[in-house]
Amino acid sequence: MKASDLFVKALENEGVEYIFGIPGEENLDLLESLRKSKQIKLILTRHEQGAGFMAATYGRLTGKVGVCISTLGPGATNFATAAAYAQLGGMPIMMITGQKPIKKSKQGRFQIVDIVGMMKPMTKYAKQIVNGNNIPSMVRDAFKIATTERPGAVHLELPEDIAAEEAEDNIYPVKNFRYPYAGKTAILEAVKRIEKAKRPLLLVGAGANRRRIGDALTNFVNETGIPFFSTQMGKGVIDENHKLCLSTAALSKDDFIHCAIERADLIINVGHDVIEKPPFFMENKPDATKVIHVNYFPSEVDDTYFPQMDLIGDIASNMQQITYAISKQEHWDFDYYVRMADEIRTRLSKYFGDTRFPILPQRAVRTIRQTLDEEDIVTLDNGVYKIWFARNYRCAKPNTLLLDNALATMGAGLPSGMAAKMVNPDKKVVAVCGDGGFMMNSQELETAVRLGLDLTVIILNDNAYGMIKWKQTGMGFDTFGLDLGNPDFVKYAESYGATGHRPESCEEFEKTLTECVNGKGVHLIDLAVDYSLNHSILNELLAKKQCLL
């Protein structure tokens, strides 16, 4: 059979449903093979970066490999940010790029870039296919590598002449695998350390979100009574409405949550690694807080993170074994944590009822949380509002707030929302973007309309790159070089066939949002936001906080 047909058959064998992207001249054999597939649907996007973000989000939500396609050269280089986004974020993704013929070509070096060489530092696996007979084994190998811990990005380059040649049909069966768990000795050592501690504290990171191990961790908390908090990408693994939830480490230091972290003498750190921005900083002192690293892979020594014990293997199994073996200790003292949990809830809710307009981010977050059900999904782009969502948006379910605290790239919010809706058509999905991040892939509005998605997009509009403005102010610099001029977002949305809205009050925003998430089609809400309190709260108030409860 033709090699491109064999490639599609290998993808079908892996259960691929969608391929996102923009084909080019060098992909035409593969495109024809895709046309004949009864299983795989091509999702044509407006930019390769948007396709990559959609594929990565598909992988994040399903645990399966999201697949995207581009041509050679400029199309393939547009995958670079999406590759890094998936690789750092632990999202399984395969990028397929085209290339000029490698056996005989009369086009010289036209459009040729060493894409495989470019991809190698940003992926777990990057190879060029030089023989059509190798396609089945390379696809199987790439998919296995993409999904094993840590999940991430893989890349295959399919040259034009290889795609057109004849190859043998030799598809490899997909074999499931299970992760080992730690031995009895390691489990008992971890139990001993936890029982010996006076104020142990559980931290839930992104790795716990990937494998749906919320039941095991919830049972651990309920059985031991040990309070918990999460990283930004670990939100919702355990219901954040739980009475023992201390909130999320939205900042690395100087938040109210750090009052509790500083009291802990042992942190049970489940599913976190140093790729995600640190939720706290470790100190290399004899009397400093100790850390047990619970993950699929060993910890890496870093200035901010150097655990005293690694518990390696399947997280759910290891936490279940700890729960079976551990006993509540009379000397455990969680009184401060309990009081801190109440204090944090009180502090964070201060501006929930504020009616000023442009709207405060705290009020916007509260409105969105009250409007959506616990199963619904919010995707975020990257901006200062991400901190307010991390602190104030309590998640009851895993992967219901999709934010990126690894690469932390702009431009992913809208494509992520589109993929989330495709994977979860029965859930309401809201994509929240800053005006800067939205414009980086705003053209995908047309894709969303063409796909017939029911999607709400909220633009938090401050006519500036607000995150950097906040950082600029915090460093004592004058505001410079960060103000924008935006289009009329309502007319912009309408030009793509979406419906635009521009509320003029908090009450109107609440009403508009309710109508949009319960309506049909793509809706865009241009929401003016007031970030004037960012510096006074996040830089000044928190740095001067008192932890004397």
Tab-separated table of C-alpha atoms in Angstrom, residues 20-22 43-54 68-70 74-75 77-82 415 440-444 446-447 450:
chain	number	residue	atom	x	y	z
A	20	PHE	CA	-5.591	19.666	13.638
A	21	GLY	CA	-3.615	21.833	11.283
A	22	ILE	CA	-2.867	23.345	7.903
A	43	ILE	CA	-9.775	20.118	11.637
A	44	LEU	CA	-8.486	22.895	9.394
A	45	THR	CA	-7.267	25.851	11.468
A	46	ARG	CA	-6.126	29.368	10.577
A	47	HIS	CA	-2.629	29.058	12.084
A	48	GLU	CA	-0.366	26.144	12.971
A	49	GLN	CA	0.081	27.477	16.500
A	50	GLY	CA	-3.654	27.272	17.114
A	51	ALA	CA	-3.649	23.699	15.767
A	52	GLY	CA	-0.838	22.756	18.128
A	53	PHE	CA	-2.610	24.253	21.140
A	54	MET	CA	-5.795	22.390	20.221
A	68	CYS	CA	-1.500	18.086	14.400
A	69	ILE	CA	-0.099	18.571	10.915
A	70	SER	CA	1.795	21.248	9.009
A	74	PRO	CA	7.399	28.135	7.819
A	75	GLY	CA	4.453	25.913	8.718
A	77	THR	CA	8.423	26.448	12.605
A	78	ASN	CA	5.011	27.726	13.681
A	79	PHE	CA	4.697	24.540	15.770
A	80	ALA	CA	7.634	25.526	17.991
A	81	THR	CA	5.609	27.273	20.707
A	82	ALA	CA	2.961	24.548	20.753
A	415	PRO	CA	-7.673	27.256	20.896
A	440	MET	CA	-2.301	36.306	19.056
A	441	ASN	CA	-4.706	33.624	17.775
A	442	SER	CA	-7.958	35.538	17.404
A	443	GLN	CA	-8.370	34.303	13.819
A	444	GLU	CA	-9.382	30.909	15.243
A	446	GLU	CA	-13.540	31.629	12.319
A	447	THR	CA	-12.545	28.018	12.969
A	450	ARG	CA	-17.069	26.900	11.083
